[in-house]
mmCIF file with all atom_site columns, C-alpha atoms in Angstrom:
data_model
loop_
_atom_site.group_PDB
_atom_site.id
_atom_site.type_symbol
_atom_site.label_atom_id
_atom_site.label_alt_id
_atom_site.label_comp_id
_atom_site.label_asym_id
_atom_site.label_entity_id
_atom_site.label_seq_id
_atom_site.pdbx_PDB_ins_code
_atom_site.Cartn_x
_atom_site.Cartn_y
_atom_site.Cartn_z
_atom_site.occupancy
_atom_site.B_iso_or_equiv
_atom_site.pdbx_formal_charge
_atom_site.auth_seq_id
_atom_site.auth_comp_id
_atom_site.auth_asym_id
_atom_site.auth_atom_id
_atom_site.pdbx_PDB_model_num
ATOM 1   C CA . UNK A 1 1   ? 0.115   0.162  0.055  1.00 64.00 ? 16  UNK A CA 1
ATOM 2   C CA . UNK A 1 2   ? 1.165   3.296  -1.159 1.00 73.00 ? 17  UNK A CA 1
ATOM 3   C CA . UNK A 1 3   ? 1.771   5.745  1.847  1.00 93.00 ? 18  UNK A CA 1
ATOM 4   C CA . UNK A 1 4   ? 4.765   6.204  4.668  1.00 96.00 ? 19  UNK A CA 1
ATOM 5   C CA . UNK A 1 5   ? 6.636   3.675  6.113  1.00 97.00 ? 20  UNK A CA 1
ATOM 6   C CA . UNK A 1 6   ? 8.468   4.212  9.586  1.00 97.00 ? 21  UNK A CA 1
ATOM 7   C CA . UNK A 1 7   ? 11.263  2.031  11.416 1.00 97.00 ? 22  UNK A CA 1
ATOM 8   C CA . UNK A 1 8   ? 11.140  1.335  14.093 1.00 97.00 ? 23  UNK A CA 1
ATOM 9   C CA . UNK A 1 9   ? 8.096   1.615  16.171 1.00 97.00 ? 24  UNK A CA 1
ATOM 10  C CA . UNK A 1 10  ? 9.098   1.334  19.507 1.00 97.00 ? 25  UNK A CA 1
ATOM 11  C CA . UNK A 1 11  ? 13.216  1.855  20.324 1.00 97.00 ? 26  UNK A CA 1
ATOM 12  C CA . UNK A 1 12  ? 14.546  1.969  24.484 1.00 97.00 ? 27  UNK A CA 1
ATOM 13  C CA . UNK A 1 13  ? 18.005  4.161  24.405 1.00 97.00 ? 28  UNK A CA 1
ATOM 14  C CA . UNK A 1 14  ? 20.512  4.834  27.194 1.00 97.00 ? 29  UNK A CA 1
ATOM 15  C CA . UNK A 1 15  ? 21.042  8.209  28.049 1.00 97.00 ? 30  UNK A CA 1
ATOM 16  C CA . UNK A 1 16  ? 24.187  9.465  25.401 1.00 97.00 ? 31  UNK A CA 1
ATOM 17  C CA . UNK A 1 17  ? 23.217  7.425  23.210 1.00 97.00 ? 32  UNK A CA 1
ATOM 18  C CA . UNK A 1 18  ? 22.894  8.002  18.656 1.00 96.00 ? 33  UNK A CA 1
ATOM 19  C CA . UNK A 1 19  ? 20.402  6.646  16.861 1.00 96.00 ? 34  UNK A CA 1
ATOM 20  C CA . UNK A 1 20  ? 18.383  6.904  12.866 1.00 98.00 ? 35  UNK A CA 1
ATOM 21  C CA . UNK A 1 21  ? 14.426  6.749  12.702 1.00 98.00 ? 36  UNK A CA 1
ATOM 22  C CA . UNK A 1 22  ? 14.130  5.803  9.213  1.00 98.00 ? 37  UNK A CA 1
ATOM 23  C CA . UNK A 1 23  ? 11.570  6.774  7.154  1.00 98.00 ? 38  UNK A CA 1
ATOM 24  C CA . UNK A 1 24  ? 10.281  6.370  3.599  1.00 98.00 ? 39  UNK A CA 1
ATOM 25  C CA . UNK A 1 25  ? 7.373   7.333  1.041  1.00 96.00 ? 40  UNK A CA 1
ATOM 26  C CA . UNK A 1 26  ? 6.571   5.574  -2.324 1.00 95.00 ? 41  UNK A CA 1
ATOM 27  C CA . UNK A 1 27  ? 4.049   8.853  -3.260 1.00 92.00 ? 42  UNK A CA 1
ATOM 28  C CA . UNK A 1 28  ? 6.594   10.870 -5.073 1.00 91.00 ? 43  UNK A CA 1
ATOM 29  C CA . UNK A 1 29  ? 5.730   13.529 -2.547 1.00 91.00 ? 44  UNK A CA 1
ATOM 30  C CA . UNK A 1 30  ? 8.589   16.598 -2.323 1.00 90.00 ? 45  UNK A CA 1
ATOM 31  C CA . UNK A 1 31  ? 8.203   17.565 0.982  1.00 91.00 ? 46  UNK A CA 1
ATOM 32  C CA . UNK A 1 32  ? 9.229   15.097 3.806  1.00 93.00 ? 47  UNK A CA 1
ATOM 33  C CA . UNK A 1 33  ? 9.575   16.492 8.128  1.00 94.00 ? 48  UNK A CA 1
ATOM 34  C CA . UNK A 1 34  ? 9.574   14.919 10.755 1.00 97.00 ? 49  UNK A CA 1
ATOM 35  C CA . UNK A 1 35  ? 7.335   16.002 14.317 1.00 97.00 ? 50  UNK A CA 1
ATOM 36  C CA . UNK A 1 36  ? 7.173   14.942 17.796 1.00 97.00 ? 51  UNK A CA 1
ATOM 37  C CA . UNK A 1 37  ? 4.452   14.846 20.280 1.00 97.00 ? 52  UNK A CA 1
ATOM 38  C CA . UNK A 1 38  ? 3.917   14.787 23.128 1.00 96.00 ? 53  UNK A CA 1
ATOM 39  C CA . UNK A 1 39  ? 1.344   14.889 26.069 1.00 90.00 ? 54  UNK A CA 1
ATOM 40  C CA . UNK A 1 40  ? -0.750  17.823 25.960 1.00 87.00 ? 55  UNK A CA 1
ATOM 41  C CA . UNK A 1 41  ? 1.062   19.481 23.320 1.00 89.00 ? 56  UNK A CA 1
ATOM 42  C CA . UNK A 1 42  ? 0.661   20.140 20.353 1.00 87.00 ? 57  UNK A CA 1
ATOM 43  C CA . UNK A 1 43  ? 2.796   17.947 16.816 1.00 94.00 ? 58  UNK A CA 1
ATOM 44  C CA . UNK A 1 44  ? 5.746   20.177 16.994 1.00 95.00 ? 59  UNK A CA 1
ATOM 45  C CA . UNK A 1 45  ? 8.181   19.926 13.410 1.00 93.00 ? 60  UNK A CA 1
ATOM 46  C CA . UNK A 1 46  ? 12.400  19.188 13.833 1.00 96.00 ? 61  UNK A CA 1
ATOM 47  C CA . UNK A 1 47  ? 13.202  19.570 10.484 1.00 96.00 ? 62  UNK A CA 1
ATOM 48  C CA . UNK A 1 48  ? 11.877  19.093 7.007  1.00 94.00 ? 63  UNK A CA 1
ATOM 49  C CA . UNK A 1 49  ? 12.754  18.938 3.663  1.00 93.00 ? 64  UNK A CA 1
ATOM 50  C CA . UNK A 1 50  ? 11.294  20.216 0.320  1.00 89.00 ? 65  UNK A CA 1
ATOM 51  C CA . UNK A 1 51  ? 13.391  18.084 -1.572 1.00 91.00 ? 66  UNK A CA 1
ATOM 52  C CA . UNK A 1 52  ? 16.566  16.106 -1.865 1.00 93.00 ? 67  UNK A CA 1
ATOM 53  C CA . UNK A 1 53  ? 19.718  17.509 -0.526 1.00 94.00 ? 68  UNK A CA 1
ATOM 54  C CA . UNK A 1 54  ? 17.289  20.423 0.611  1.00 94.00 ? 69  UNK A CA 1
ATOM 55  C CA . UNK A 1 55  ? 16.710  19.751 4.361  1.00 95.00 ? 70  UNK A CA 1
ATOM 56  C CA . UNK A 1 56  ? 15.903  23.110 7.063  1.00 93.00 ? 71  UNK A CA 1
ATOM 57  C CA . UNK A 1 57  ? 14.957  23.949 10.431 1.00 93.00 ? 72  UNK A CA 1
ATOM 58  C CA . UNK A 1 58  ? 11.528  23.542 11.814 1.00 91.00 ? 73  UNK A CA 1
ATOM 59  C CA . UNK A 1 59  ? 10.587  24.591 15.652 1.00 90.00 ? 74  UNK A CA 1
ATOM 60  C CA . UNK A 1 60  ? 12.467  21.914 17.440 1.00 95.00 ? 75  UNK A CA 1
ATOM 61  C CA . UNK A 1 61  ? 15.685  21.386 16.223 1.00 96.00 ? 76  UNK A CA 1
ATOM 62  C CA . UNK A 1 62  ? 18.344  20.239 18.405 1.00 96.00 ? 77  UNK A CA 1
ATOM 63  C CA . UNK A 1 63  ? 19.660  17.575 19.449 1.00 96.00 ? 78  UNK A CA 1
ATOM 64  C CA . UNK A 1 64  ? 18.552  16.118 15.602 1.00 97.00 ? 79  UNK A CA 1
ATOM 65  C CA . UNK A 1 65  ? 20.120  16.058 12.312 1.00 97.00 ? 80  UNK A CA 1
ATOM 66  C CA . UNK A 1 66  ? 18.372  14.855 8.924  1.00 97.00 ? 81  UNK A CA 1
ATOM 67  C CA . UNK A 1 67  ? 19.666  14.430 5.327  1.00 96.00 ? 82  UNK A CA 1
ATOM 68  C CA . UNK A 1 68  ? 17.742  13.581 2.089  1.00 97.00 ? 83  UNK A CA 1
ATOM 69  C CA . UNK A 1 69  ? 19.615  12.177 -0.092 1.00 96.00 ? 84  UNK A CA 1
ATOM 70  C CA . UNK A 1 70  ? 16.738  10.643 -2.364 1.00 96.00 ? 85  UNK A CA 1
ATOM 71  C CA . UNK A 1 71  ? 12.862  11.292 -2.610 1.00 95.00 ? 86  UNK A CA 1
ATOM 72  C CA . UNK A 1 72  ? 12.097  8.313  -0.960 1.00 96.00 ? 87  UNK A CA 1
ATOM 73  C CA . UNK A 1 73  ? 13.911  8.414  2.168  1.00 97.00 ? 88  UNK A CA 1
ATOM 74  C CA . UNK A 1 74  ? 13.931  10.936 5.762  1.00 98.00 ? 89  UNK A CA 1
ATOM 75  C CA . UNK A 1 75  ? 16.472  9.781  8.253  1.00 98.00 ? 90  UNK A CA 1
ATOM 76  C CA . UNK A 1 76  ? 15.810  11.157 11.607 1.00 98.00 ? 91  UNK A CA 1
ATOM 77  C CA . UNK A 1 77  ? 19.243  10.571 13.309 1.00 98.00 ? 92  UNK A CA 1
ATOM 78  C CA . UNK A 1 78  ? 19.696  11.979 17.312 1.00 96.00 ? 93  UNK A CA 1
ATOM 79  C CA . UNK A 1 79  ? 23.311  12.361 17.892 1.00 92.00 ? 94  UNK A CA 1
ATOM 80  C CA . UNK A 1 80  ? 23.338  12.038 21.485 1.00 96.00 ? 95  UNK A CA 1
ATOM 81  C CA . UNK A 1 81  ? 19.666  10.711 23.089 1.00 96.00 ? 96  UNK A CA 1
ATOM 82  C CA . UNK A 1 82  ? 18.657  13.001 26.188 1.00 97.00 ? 97  UNK A CA 1
ATOM 83  C CA . UNK A 1 83  ? 15.626  11.786 27.417 1.00 97.00 ? 98  UNK A CA 1
ATOM 84  C CA . UNK A 1 84  ? 14.105  14.840 26.610 1.00 97.00 ? 99  UNK A CA 1
ATOM 85  C CA . UNK A 1 85  ? 13.524  12.968 23.523 1.00 97.00 ? 100 UNK A CA 1
ATOM 86  C CA . UNK A 1 86  ? 11.452  10.661 24.817 1.00 97.00 ? 101 UNK A CA 1
ATOM 87  C CA . UNK A 1 87  ? 8.292   10.971 23.270 1.00 98.00 ? 102 UNK A CA 1
ATOM 88  C CA . UNK A 1 88  ? 6.322   9.632  19.565 1.00 98.00 ? 103 UNK A CA 1
ATOM 89  C CA . UNK A 1 89  ? 8.108   10.715 16.343 1.00 98.00 ? 104 UNK A CA 1
ATOM 90  C CA . UNK A 1 90  ? 5.926   10.852 13.169 1.00 98.00 ? 105 UNK A CA 1
ATOM 91  C CA . UNK A 1 91  ? 7.342   11.340 9.932  1.00 97.00 ? 106 UNK A CA 1
ATOM 92  C CA . UNK A 1 92  ? 5.297   12.757 7.325  1.00 95.00 ? 107 UNK A CA 1
ATOM 93  C CA . UNK A 1 93  ? 4.863   13.894 3.372  1.00 93.00 ? 108 UNK A CA 1
ATOM 94  C CA . UNK A 1 94  ? 3.254   16.401 1.281  1.00 89.00 ? 109 UNK A CA 1
ATOM 95  C CA . UNK A 1 95  ? 3.537   16.815 -2.947 1.00 84.00 ? 110 UNK A CA 1
ATOM 96  C CA . UNK A 1 96  ? 4.257   20.898 -3.189 1.00 74.00 ? 111 UNK A CA 1
ATOM 97  C CA . UNK A 1 97  ? 1.211   22.243 -4.167 1.00 68.00 ? 112 UNK A CA 1
ATOM 98  C CA . UNK A 1 98  ? 1.453   26.406 -6.268 1.00 54.00 ? 113 UNK A CA 1
ATOM 99  C CA . UNK A 1 99  ? -2.318  27.179 -4.920 1.00 58.00 ? 114 UNK A CA 1
ATOM 100 C CA . UNK A 1 100 ? -4.147  25.659 -1.942 1.00 61.00 ? 115 UNK A CA 1
ATOM 101 C CA . UNK A 1 101 ? -2.628  24.067 1.421  1.00 68.00 ? 116 UNK A CA 1
ATOM 102 C CA . UNK A 1 102 ? -0.417  20.716 1.507  1.00 73.00 ? 117 UNK A CA 1
ATOM 103 C CA . UNK A 1 103 ? -2.520  17.215 3.006  1.00 85.00 ? 118 UNK A CA 1
ATOM 104 C CA . UNK A 1 104 ? -0.086  16.043 5.045  1.00 89.00 ? 119 UNK A CA 1
ATOM 105 C CA . UNK A 1 105 ? -0.185  11.736 5.252  1.00 93.00 ? 120 UNK A CA 1
ATOM 106 C CA . UNK A 1 106 ? 1.195   10.641 8.335  1.00 96.00 ? 121 UNK A CA 1
ATOM 107 C CA . UNK A 1 107 ? 3.524   8.164  9.069  1.00 97.00 ? 122 UNK A CA 1
ATOM 108 C CA . UNK A 1 108 ? 2.179   5.250  12.189 1.00 97.00 ? 123 UNK A CA 1
ATOM 109 C CA . UNK A 1 109 ? 5.170   7.109  14.203 1.00 97.00 ? 124 UNK A CA 1
ATOM 110 C CA . UNK A 1 110 ? 7.756   5.154  16.077 1.00 98.00 ? 125 UNK A CA 1
ATOM 111 C CA . UNK A 1 111 ? 7.869   5.642  19.619 1.00 97.00 ? 126 UNK A CA 1
ATOM 112 C CA . UNK A 1 112 ? 11.659  6.212  21.861 1.00 97.00 ? 127 UNK A CA 1
ATOM 113 C CA . UNK A 1 113 ? 12.136  6.353  25.256 1.00 97.00 ? 128 UNK A CA 1
ATOM 114 C CA . UNK A 1 114 ? 14.931  7.422  26.829 1.00 97.00 ? 129 UNK A CA 1
ATOM 115 C CA . UNK A 1 115 ? 16.249  6.159  29.791 1.00 96.00 ? 130 UNK A CA 1
ATOM 116 C CA . UNK B 2 1   ? 2.503   33.968 15.994 1.00 80.00 ? 9   UNK B CA 1
ATOM 117 C CA . UNK B 2 2   ? 0.382   31.409 14.704 1.00 83.00 ? 10  UNK B CA 1
ATOM 118 C CA . UNK B 2 3   ? -1.824  29.617 17.282 1.00 90.00 ? 11  UNK B CA 1
ATOM 119 C CA . UNK B 2 4   ? -4.352  26.850 17.616 1.00 95.00 ? 12  UNK B CA 1
ATOM 120 C CA . UNK B 2 5   ? -6.218  26.228 20.697 1.00 96.00 ? 13  UNK B CA 1
ATOM 121 C CA . UNK B 2 6   ? -8.929  23.127 20.831 1.00 98.00 ? 14  UNK B CA 1
ATOM 122 C CA . UNK B 2 7   ? -11.451 22.624 23.545 1.00 97.00 ? 15  UNK B CA 1
ATOM 123 C CA . UNK B 2 8   ? -12.774 20.823 24.849 1.00 97.00 ? 16  UNK B CA 1
ATOM 124 C CA . UNK B 2 9   ? -9.722  18.741 25.999 1.00 97.00 ? 17  UNK B CA 1
ATOM 125 C CA . UNK B 2 10  ? -11.753 15.938 26.299 1.00 97.00 ? 18  UNK B CA 1
ATOM 126 C CA . UNK B 2 11  ? -15.396 14.792 25.413 1.00 98.00 ? 19  UNK B CA 1
ATOM 127 C CA . UNK B 2 12  ? -17.248 11.699 26.914 1.00 98.00 ? 20  UNK B CA 1
ATOM 128 C CA . UNK B 2 13  ? -21.217 11.604 24.724 1.00 97.00 ? 21  UNK B CA 1
ATOM 129 C CA . UNK B 2 14  ? -23.333 8.200  24.750 1.00 97.00 ? 22  UNK B CA 1
ATOM 130 C CA . UNK B 2 15  ? -24.001 6.998  21.379 1.00 97.00 ? 23  UNK B CA 1
ATOM 131 C CA . UNK B 2 16  ? -26.447 8.915  18.431 1.00 97.00 ? 24  UNK B CA 1
ATOM 132 C CA . UNK B 2 17  ? -25.603 12.552 21.297 1.00 97.00 ? 25  UNK B CA 1
ATOM 133 C CA . UNK B 2 18  ? -24.336 15.338 18.405 1.00 98.00 ? 26  UNK B CA 1
ATOM 134 C CA . UNK B 2 19  ? -21.572 17.940 19.744 1.00 98.00 ? 27  UNK B CA 1
ATOM 135 C CA . UNK B 2 20  ? -18.861 20.021 18.659 1.00 98.00 ? 28  UNK B CA 1
ATOM 136 C CA . UNK B 2 21  ? -15.485 20.005 19.413 1.00 98.00 ? 29  UNK B CA 1
ATOM 137 C CA . UNK B 2 22  ? -13.638 23.809 18.770 1.00 98.00 ? 30  UNK B CA 1
ATOM 138 C CA . UNK B 2 23  ? -10.839 25.418 17.579 1.00 98.00 ? 31  UNK B CA 1
ATOM 139 C CA . UNK B 2 24  ? -9.858  28.566 17.628 1.00 97.00 ? 32  UNK B CA 1
ATOM 140 C CA . UNK B 2 25  ? -6.530  30.552 15.665 1.00 95.00 ? 33  UNK B CA 1
ATOM 141 C CA . UNK B 2 26  ? -4.694  33.474 15.604 1.00 92.00 ? 34  UNK B CA 1
ATOM 142 C CA . UNK B 2 27  ? -2.507  33.198 11.447 1.00 86.00 ? 35  UNK B CA 1
ATOM 143 C CA . UNK B 2 28  ? -0.924  35.297 9.959  1.00 83.00 ? 36  UNK B CA 1
ATOM 144 C CA . UNK B 2 29  ? -2.737  34.756 5.829  1.00 82.00 ? 37  UNK B CA 1
ATOM 145 C CA . UNK B 2 30  ? -4.623  31.376 6.666  1.00 85.00 ? 38  UNK B CA 1
ATOM 146 C CA . UNK B 2 31  ? -3.717  29.651 3.783  1.00 85.00 ? 39  UNK B CA 1
ATOM 147 C CA . UNK B 2 32  ? -5.441  26.450 5.223  1.00 89.00 ? 40  UNK B CA 1
ATOM 148 C CA . UNK B 2 33  ? -7.474  25.105 8.774  1.00 94.00 ? 41  UNK B CA 1
ATOM 149 C CA . UNK B 2 34  ? -7.192  20.931 8.304  1.00 94.00 ? 42  UNK B CA 1
ATOM 150 C CA . UNK B 2 35  ? -8.956  18.493 10.847 1.00 97.00 ? 43  UNK B CA 1
ATOM 151 C CA . UNK B 2 36  ? -6.893  14.748 11.631 1.00 97.00 ? 44  UNK B CA 1
ATOM 152 C CA . UNK B 2 37  ? -8.351  12.562 13.705 1.00 98.00 ? 45  UNK B CA 1
ATOM 153 C CA . UNK B 2 38  ? -6.126  9.705  15.431 1.00 97.00 ? 46  UNK B CA 1
ATOM 154 C CA . UNK B 2 39  ? -6.622  6.881  16.735 1.00 97.00 ? 47  UNK B CA 1
ATOM 155 C CA . UNK B 2 40  ? -4.543  5.133  19.428 1.00 94.00 ? 48  UNK B CA 1
ATOM 156 C CA . UNK B 2 41  ? -0.494  3.536  18.796 1.00 92.00 ? 49  UNK B CA 1
ATOM 157 C CA . UNK B 2 42  ? -1.203  6.066  15.140 1.00 95.00 ? 50  UNK B CA 1
ATOM 158 C CA . UNK B 2 43  ? -0.699  8.743  12.705 1.00 96.00 ? 51  UNK B CA 1
ATOM 159 C CA . UNK B 2 44  ? -3.139  11.618 12.056 1.00 96.00 ? 52  UNK B CA 1
ATOM 160 C CA . UNK B 2 45  ? -5.117  10.925 9.317  1.00 95.00 ? 53  UNK B CA 1
ATOM 161 C CA . UNK B 2 46  ? -6.671  13.907 6.917  1.00 94.00 ? 54  UNK B CA 1
ATOM 162 C CA . UNK B 2 47  ? -9.957  14.503 7.111  1.00 95.00 ? 55  UNK B CA 1
ATOM 163 C CA . UNK B 2 48  ? -10.566 18.555 6.793  1.00 92.00 ? 56  UNK B CA 1
ATOM 164 C CA . UNK B 2 49  ? -9.045  21.726 4.469  1.00 92.00 ? 57  UNK B CA 1
ATOM 165 C CA . UNK B 2 50  ? -11.321 25.193 5.395  1.00 94.00 ? 58  UNK B CA 1
ATOM 166 C CA . UNK B 2 51  ? -9.698  27.697 3.251  1.00 90.00 ? 59  UNK B CA 1
ATOM 167 C CA . UNK B 2 52  ? -12.194 30.166 3.799  1.00 91.00 ? 60  UNK B CA 1
ATOM 168 C CA . UNK B 2 53  ? -14.705 32.060 5.976  1.00 94.00 ? 61  UNK B CA 1
ATOM 169 C CA . UNK B 2 54  ? -17.833 30.471 5.364  1.00 96.00 ? 62  UNK B CA 1
ATOM 170 C CA . UNK B 2 55  ? -16.922 27.304 3.558  1.00 96.00 ? 63  UNK B CA 1
ATOM 171 C CA . UNK B 2 56  ? -18.045 23.689 4.827  1.00 97.00 ? 64  UNK B CA 1
ATOM 172 C CA . UNK B 2 57  ? -17.268 19.805 4.659  1.00 96.00 ? 65  UNK B CA 1
ATOM 173 C CA . UNK B 2 58  ? -18.955 16.754 5.954  1.00 97.00 ? 66  UNK B CA 1
ATOM 174 C CA . UNK B 2 59  ? -17.544 12.893 5.341  1.00 94.00 ? 67  UNK B CA 1
ATOM 175 C CA . UNK B 2 60  ? -20.489 11.422 7.542  1.00 95.00 ? 68  UNK B CA 1
ATOM 176 C CA . UNK B 2 61  ? -21.394 12.332 10.953 1.00 97.00 ? 69  UNK B CA 1
ATOM 177 C CA . UNK B 2 62  ? -19.093 14.666 10.598 1.00 98.00 ? 70  UNK B CA 1
ATOM 178 C CA . UNK B 2 63  ? -19.475 18.030 9.412  1.00 98.00 ? 71  UNK B CA 1
ATOM 179 C CA . UNK B 2 64  ? -16.686 21.071 9.923  1.00 98.00 ? 72  UNK B CA 1
ATOM 180 C CA . UNK B 2 65  ? -17.229 24.549 9.310  1.00 98.00 ? 73  UNK B CA 1
ATOM 181 C CA . UNK B 2 66  ? -14.798 27.689 9.710  1.00 97.00 ? 74  UNK B CA 1
ATOM 182 C CA . UNK B 2 67  ? -15.148 31.267 10.254 1.00 95.00 ? 75  UNK B CA 1
ATOM 183 C CA . UNK B 2 68  ? -12.608 33.913 10.787 1.00 92.00 ? 76  UNK B CA 1
ATOM 184 C CA . UNK B 2 69  ? -11.013 33.347 14.260 1.00 94.00 ? 77  UNK B CA 1
ATOM 185 C CA . UNK B 2 70  ? -12.504 29.360 15.079 1.00 97.00 ? 78  UNK B CA 1
ATOM 186 C CA . UNK B 2 71  ? -13.123 26.242 13.117 1.00 98.00 ? 79  UNK B CA 1
ATOM 187 C CA . UNK B 2 72  ? -15.706 23.690 13.965 1.00 98.00 ? 80  UNK B CA 1
ATOM 188 C CA . UNK B 2 73  ? -15.987 20.118 14.114 1.00 98.00 ? 81  UNK B CA 1
ATOM 189 C CA . UNK B 2 74  ? -19.896 18.355 14.143 1.00 98.00 ? 82  UNK B CA 1
ATOM 190 C CA . UNK B 2 75  ? -20.278 15.151 15.065 1.00 97.00 ? 83  UNK B CA 1
ATOM 191 C CA . UNK B 2 76  ? -23.536 13.951 14.481 1.00 98.00 ? 84  UNK B CA 1
ATOM 192 C CA . UNK B 2 77  ? -25.161 10.823 15.698 1.00 97.00 ? 85  UNK B CA 1
ATOM 193 C CA . UNK B 2 78  ? -21.688 9.309  17.098 1.00 97.00 ? 86  UNK B CA 1
ATOM 194 C CA . UNK B 2 79  ? -20.730 6.128  17.446 1.00 97.00 ? 87  UNK B CA 1
ATOM 195 C CA . UNK B 2 80  ? -18.626 3.631  18.902 1.00 97.00 ? 88  UNK B CA 1
ATOM 196 C CA . UNK B 2 81  ? -15.862 4.008  16.538 1.00 97.00 ? 89  UNK B CA 1
ATOM 197 C CA . UNK B 2 82  ? -15.585 7.956  15.567 1.00 97.00 ? 90  UNK B CA 1
ATOM 198 C CA . UNK B 2 83  ? -13.928 7.948  19.362 1.00 98.00 ? 91  UNK B CA 1
ATOM 199 C CA . UNK B 2 84  ? -10.811 9.139  18.566 1.00 98.00 ? 92  UNK B CA 1
ATOM 200 C CA . UNK B 2 85  ? -9.196  12.359 18.940 1.00 97.00 ? 93  UNK B CA 1
ATOM 201 C CA . UNK B 2 86  ? -9.775  15.106 16.583 1.00 98.00 ? 94  UNK B CA 1
ATOM 202 C CA . UNK B 2 87  ? -6.235  17.367 16.126 1.00 98.00 ? 95  UNK B CA 1
ATOM 203 C CA . UNK B 2 88  ? -6.502  21.007 14.759 1.00 97.00 ? 96  UNK B CA 1
ATOM 204 C CA . UNK B 2 89  ? -4.209  22.532 12.602 1.00 94.00 ? 97  UNK B CA 1
ATOM 205 C CA . UNK B 2 90  ? -3.760  25.932 10.785 1.00 92.00 ? 98  UNK B CA 1
ATOM 206 C CA . UNK B 2 91  ? -1.470  26.360 7.570  1.00 86.00 ? 99  UNK B CA 1
ATOM 207 C CA . UNK B 2 92  ? 0.674   30.187 6.383  1.00 77.00 ? 100 UNK B CA 1
ATOM 208 C CA . UNK B 2 93  ? 2.005   31.380 4.205  1.00 68.00 ? 101 UNK B CA 1
ATOM 209 C CA . UNK B 2 94  ? 3.388   30.527 0.629  1.00 62.00 ? 102 UNK B CA 1
ATOM 210 C CA . UNK B 2 95  ? 5.838   27.641 -0.457 1.00 59.00 ? 103 UNK B CA 1
ATOM 211 C CA . UNK B 2 96  ? 6.451   24.949 2.154  1.00 66.00 ? 104 UNK B CA 1
ATOM 212 C CA . UNK B 2 97  ? 4.215   25.849 4.495  1.00 65.00 ? 105 UNK B CA 1
ATOM 213 C CA . UNK B 2 98  ? 4.641   24.647 8.581  1.00 79.00 ? 106 UNK B CA 1
ATOM 214 C CA . UNK B 2 99  ? 1.580   23.258 10.277 1.00 86.00 ? 107 UNK B CA 1
ATOM 215 C CA . UNK B 2 100 ? 0.850   25.060 13.880 1.00 90.00 ? 108 UNK B CA 1
ATOM 216 C CA . UNK B 2 101 ? -1.005  22.245 15.316 1.00 93.00 ? 109 UNK B CA 1
ATOM 217 C CA . UNK B 2 102 ? -3.493  22.077 18.635 1.00 96.00 ? 110 UNK B CA 1
ATOM 218 C CA . UNK B 2 103 ? -3.621  20.171 21.077 1.00 96.00 ? 111 UNK B CA 1
ATOM 219 C CA . UNK B 2 104 ? -6.456  17.814 20.114 1.00 97.00 ? 112 UNK B CA 1
ATOM 220 C CA . UNK B 2 105 ? -9.510  16.833 21.563 1.00 98.00 ? 113 UNK B CA 1
ATOM 221 C CA . UNK B 2 106 ? -9.972  13.343 22.396 1.00 97.00 ? 114 UNK B CA 1
ATOM 222 C CA . UNK B 2 107 ? -12.972 12.157 21.993 1.00 98.00 ? 115 UNK B CA 1
ATOM 223 C CA . UNK B 2 108 ? -14.958 8.963  23.679 1.00 98.00 ? 116 UNK B CA 1
ATOM 224 C CA . UNK B 2 109 ? -18.182 7.578  23.016 1.00 98.00 ? 117 UNK B CA 1
ATOM 225 C CA . UNK B 2 110 ? -20.351 5.344  24.596 1.00 97.00 ? 118 UNK B CA 1
ATOM 226 C CA . UNK B 2 111 ? -22.464 2.268  23.526 1.00 95.00 ? 119 UNK B CA 1
#
């Protein structure tokens, strides 16, 4: 089925460890983004990409890196995990629209716990 | 600063008991207002996009409306399967439009 695929679904890390959350989409969408969702807070944008080779920071980028070498993939790297990064992470994609608003298609999420 | 506030935080309804969820927003240059549904352990799923005041959209038991300051999601004769968290988000500007999300309303419909 077409959509956004995230792996892993669950992950437990120790403080200071690094890891990569994977995201892939097969809809040929130009835009991809990463959000985190925490209790009592709305989804917050971490990083986004408007096309292969182009990335930019969102609202809460500290402690995360991204790259976009292909249209399909947009991995999120945690450099040195901290307990404050315990969260549920969502990858989303959308097509570029010249008019109207972009509808995001979300992945199923990756639940990360940092001890 | 763009802001979205949703109320109530949680809502419990009996099956068949109609109600409305509210999304108040402040944004410069609204490009679109979105409603998403999120089931536990899943990603948000798109429901509606509204573009201008006065616009309405319907899908089954759901109807979304938009004014210059707020949006309502009306649920008519809800069923238990409508239980979910409903998220509102606004998008402004041009190019890559960053969405600003509300914290959501958790809806529980009891049989």
